[in-house]
mmCIF file of C-alpha atoms in Angstrom:
data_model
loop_
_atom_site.group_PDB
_atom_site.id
_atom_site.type_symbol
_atom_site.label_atom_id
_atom_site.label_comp_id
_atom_site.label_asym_id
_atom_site.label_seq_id
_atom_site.Cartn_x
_atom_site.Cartn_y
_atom_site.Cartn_z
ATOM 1 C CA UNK G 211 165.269 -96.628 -82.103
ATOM 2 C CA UNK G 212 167.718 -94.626 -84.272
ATOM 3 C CA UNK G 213 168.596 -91.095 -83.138
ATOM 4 C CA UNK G 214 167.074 -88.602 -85.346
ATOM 5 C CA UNK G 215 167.200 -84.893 -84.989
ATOM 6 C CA UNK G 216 164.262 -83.168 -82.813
ATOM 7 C CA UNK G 217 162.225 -81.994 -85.900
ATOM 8 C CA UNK G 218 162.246 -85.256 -87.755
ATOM 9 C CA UNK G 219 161.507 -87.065 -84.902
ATOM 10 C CA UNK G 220 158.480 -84.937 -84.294
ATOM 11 C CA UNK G 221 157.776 -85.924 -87.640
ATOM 12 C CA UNK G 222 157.993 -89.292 -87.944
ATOM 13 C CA UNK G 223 156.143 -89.802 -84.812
ATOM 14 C CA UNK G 224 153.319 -87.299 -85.917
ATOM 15 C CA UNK G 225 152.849 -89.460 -89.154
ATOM 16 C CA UNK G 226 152.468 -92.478 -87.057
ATOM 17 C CA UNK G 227 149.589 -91.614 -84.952
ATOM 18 C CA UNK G 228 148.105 -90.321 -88.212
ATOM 19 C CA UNK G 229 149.026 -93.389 -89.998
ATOM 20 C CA UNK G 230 147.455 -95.584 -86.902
ATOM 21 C CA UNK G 231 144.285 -93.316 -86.853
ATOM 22 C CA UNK G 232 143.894 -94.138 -90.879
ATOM 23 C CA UNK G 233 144.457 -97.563 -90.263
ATOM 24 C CA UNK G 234 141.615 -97.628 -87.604
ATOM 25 C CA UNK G 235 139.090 -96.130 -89.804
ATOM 26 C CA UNK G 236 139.630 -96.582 -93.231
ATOM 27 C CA UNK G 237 137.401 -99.797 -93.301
ATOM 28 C CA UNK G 238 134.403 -98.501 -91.107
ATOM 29 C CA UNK G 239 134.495 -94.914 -93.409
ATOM 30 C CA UNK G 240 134.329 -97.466 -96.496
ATOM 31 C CA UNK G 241 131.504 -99.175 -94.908
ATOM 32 C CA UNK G 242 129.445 -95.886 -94.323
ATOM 33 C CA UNK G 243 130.445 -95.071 -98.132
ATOM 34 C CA UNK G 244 128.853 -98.288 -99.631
ATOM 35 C CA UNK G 245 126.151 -98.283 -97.215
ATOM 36 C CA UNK G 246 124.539 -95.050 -98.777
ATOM 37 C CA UNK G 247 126.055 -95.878 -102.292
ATOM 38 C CA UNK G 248 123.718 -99.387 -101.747
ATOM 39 C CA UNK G 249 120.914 -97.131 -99.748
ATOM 40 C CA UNK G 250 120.693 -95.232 -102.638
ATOM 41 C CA UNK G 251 120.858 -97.342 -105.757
ATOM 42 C CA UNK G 252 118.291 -99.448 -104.345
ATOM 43 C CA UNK G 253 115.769 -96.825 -103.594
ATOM 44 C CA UNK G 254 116.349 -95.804 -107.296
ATOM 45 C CA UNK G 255 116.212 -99.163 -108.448
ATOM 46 C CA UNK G 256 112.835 -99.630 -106.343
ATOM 47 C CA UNK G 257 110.779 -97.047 -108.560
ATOM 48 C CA UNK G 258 111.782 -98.253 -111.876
ATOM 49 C CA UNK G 259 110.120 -101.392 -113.820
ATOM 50 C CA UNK G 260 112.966 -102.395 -115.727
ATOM 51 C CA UNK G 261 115.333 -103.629 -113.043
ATOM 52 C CA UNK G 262 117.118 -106.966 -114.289
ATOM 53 C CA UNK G 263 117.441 -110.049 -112.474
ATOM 54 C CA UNK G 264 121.392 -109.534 -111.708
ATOM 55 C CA UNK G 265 120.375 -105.555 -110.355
ATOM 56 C CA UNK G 266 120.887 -106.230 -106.445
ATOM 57 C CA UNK G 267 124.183 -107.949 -107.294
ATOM 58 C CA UNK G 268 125.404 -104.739 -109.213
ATOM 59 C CA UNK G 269 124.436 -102.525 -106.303
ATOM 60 C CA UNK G 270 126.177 -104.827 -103.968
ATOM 61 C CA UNK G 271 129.440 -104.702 -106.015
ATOM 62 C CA UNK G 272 128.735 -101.001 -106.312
ATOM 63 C CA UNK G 273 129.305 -100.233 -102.603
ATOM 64 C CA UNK G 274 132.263 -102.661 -102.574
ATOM 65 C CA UNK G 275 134.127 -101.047 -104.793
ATOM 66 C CA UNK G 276 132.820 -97.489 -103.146
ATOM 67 C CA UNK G 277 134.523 -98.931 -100.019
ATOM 68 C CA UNK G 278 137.430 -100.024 -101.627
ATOM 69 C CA UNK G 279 138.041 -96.526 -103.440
ATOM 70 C CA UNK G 280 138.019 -94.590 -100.358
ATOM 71 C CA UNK G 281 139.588 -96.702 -98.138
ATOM 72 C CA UNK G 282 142.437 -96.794 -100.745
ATOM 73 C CA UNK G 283 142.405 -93.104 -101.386
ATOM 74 C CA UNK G 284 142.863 -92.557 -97.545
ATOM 75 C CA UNK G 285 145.224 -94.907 -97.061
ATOM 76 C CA UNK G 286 147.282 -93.881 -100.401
ATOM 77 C CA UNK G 287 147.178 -90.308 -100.340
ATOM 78 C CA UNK G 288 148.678 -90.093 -96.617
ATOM 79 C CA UNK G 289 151.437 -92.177 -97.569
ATOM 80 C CA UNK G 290 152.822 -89.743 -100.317
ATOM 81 C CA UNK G 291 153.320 -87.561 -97.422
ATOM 82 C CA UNK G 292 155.431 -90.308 -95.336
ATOM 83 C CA UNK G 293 158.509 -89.114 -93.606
ATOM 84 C CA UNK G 294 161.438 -90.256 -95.283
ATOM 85 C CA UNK G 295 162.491 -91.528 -91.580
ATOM 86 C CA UNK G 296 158.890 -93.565 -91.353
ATOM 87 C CA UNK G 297 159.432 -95.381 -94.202
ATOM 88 C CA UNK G 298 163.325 -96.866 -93.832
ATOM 89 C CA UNK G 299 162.751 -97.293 -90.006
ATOM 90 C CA UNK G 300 159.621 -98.189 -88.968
ATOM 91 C CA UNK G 301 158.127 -102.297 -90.189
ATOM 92 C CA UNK G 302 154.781 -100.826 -91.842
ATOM 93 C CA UNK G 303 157.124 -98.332 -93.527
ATOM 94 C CA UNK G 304 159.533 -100.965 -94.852
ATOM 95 C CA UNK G 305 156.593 -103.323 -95.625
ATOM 96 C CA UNK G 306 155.227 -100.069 -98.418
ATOM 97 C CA UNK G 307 158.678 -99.522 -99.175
ATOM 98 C CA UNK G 308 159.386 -103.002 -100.245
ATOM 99 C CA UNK G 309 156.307 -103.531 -102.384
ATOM 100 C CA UNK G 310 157.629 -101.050 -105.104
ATOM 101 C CA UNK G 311 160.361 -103.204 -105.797
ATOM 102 C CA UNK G 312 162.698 -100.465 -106.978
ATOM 103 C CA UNK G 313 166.354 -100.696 -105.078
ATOM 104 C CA UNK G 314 168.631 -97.884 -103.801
ATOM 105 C CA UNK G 315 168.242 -93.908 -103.851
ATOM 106 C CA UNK G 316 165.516 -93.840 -105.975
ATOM 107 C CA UNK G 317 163.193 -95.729 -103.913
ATOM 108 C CA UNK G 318 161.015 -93.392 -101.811
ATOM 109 C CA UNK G 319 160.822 -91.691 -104.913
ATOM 110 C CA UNK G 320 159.122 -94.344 -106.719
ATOM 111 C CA UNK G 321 157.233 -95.012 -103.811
ATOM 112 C CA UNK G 322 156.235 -91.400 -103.360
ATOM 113 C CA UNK G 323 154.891 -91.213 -107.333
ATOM 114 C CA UNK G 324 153.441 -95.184 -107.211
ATOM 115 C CA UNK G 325 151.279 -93.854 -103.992
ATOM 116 C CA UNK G 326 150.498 -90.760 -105.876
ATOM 117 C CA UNK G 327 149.105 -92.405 -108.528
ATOM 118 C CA UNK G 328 147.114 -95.094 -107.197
ATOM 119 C CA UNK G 329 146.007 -92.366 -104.859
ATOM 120 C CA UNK G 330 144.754 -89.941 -106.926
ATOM 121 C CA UNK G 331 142.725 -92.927 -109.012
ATOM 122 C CA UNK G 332 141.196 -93.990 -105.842
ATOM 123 C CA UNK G 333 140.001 -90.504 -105.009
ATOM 124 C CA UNK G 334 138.807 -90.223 -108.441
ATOM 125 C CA UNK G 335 136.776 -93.247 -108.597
ATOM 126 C CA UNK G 336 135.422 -92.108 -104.886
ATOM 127 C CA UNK G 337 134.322 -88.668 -106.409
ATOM 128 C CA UNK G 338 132.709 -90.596 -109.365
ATOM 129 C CA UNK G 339 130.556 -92.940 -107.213
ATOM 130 C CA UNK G 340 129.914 -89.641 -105.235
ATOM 131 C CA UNK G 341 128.580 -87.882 -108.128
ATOM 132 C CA UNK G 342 126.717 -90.773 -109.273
ATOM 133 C CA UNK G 343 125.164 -91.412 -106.149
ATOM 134 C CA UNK G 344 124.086 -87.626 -106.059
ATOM 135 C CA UNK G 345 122.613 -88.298 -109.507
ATOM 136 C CA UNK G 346 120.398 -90.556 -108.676
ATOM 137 C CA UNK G 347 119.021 -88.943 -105.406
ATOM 138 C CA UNK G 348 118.446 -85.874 -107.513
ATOM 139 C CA UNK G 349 116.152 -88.202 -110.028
ATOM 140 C CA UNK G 350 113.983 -89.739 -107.146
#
């Protein structure tokens, strides 16, 4: 363990039980997601005549990429906010680090803006199947 100052330390080990916490239930929040996104769509789909052949397939792929979304955008989004510390010294830190592929100073940075990014997609897509989920209980 390197020696850090008091405040960083704090830090660094404050991220990590967040970090753990996310890693716990990231997966089982996804799972509630796409089990009402699939709840849902299939009710709707129930009432209506002209459901195609290929419909259950679409609402199963529908609550996989629900689950995917927010277990991305929960994931992504608390990494932006990594400790500088977290990320050069701890192995899941270095493991995010590396798959940025950029080299010297400007790596967290890149790393900071890449989980920004695929963040703020993920929470966008989650908000989208959120509204469209809405949608569709409001039509039943």
């Amino acid at each position: 363990m390197t020696l850090l100052p008091e405040k960083n330390q704090n830090a660094t080990e404050q991220f990590k039980a967040v970090y753990a916490m996310i890693v716990k239930t990231r997966w089982w929040l996804g799972a509630l997601f796409a089990l009402i996104n699939v709840i849902v769509l299939n009710l709707a789909l129930k009432g209506t005549s002209g459901a195609g052949p290929f419909s259950g397939v679409l609402i199963l792929l529908s609550g996989v990429c629900a689950a995917l979304a927010l277990a991305s955008a929960l994931t992504m989004i608390v990494l932006v906010f990594a400790p500088d510390q977290w990320l050069t010294t701890d192995e899941r830190g270095q493991l995010w680090l590396k798959r940025t592929r950029a080299q010297g100073e400007t790596q967290i940075r890149h790393f900071r803006v890449m989980s920004a990014v695929i963040g703020s997609f993920a929470l966008f897509w989650s908000l989208l199947t959120v509204v469209a989920t809405v949608a569709v209980m409001l039509e039943m």
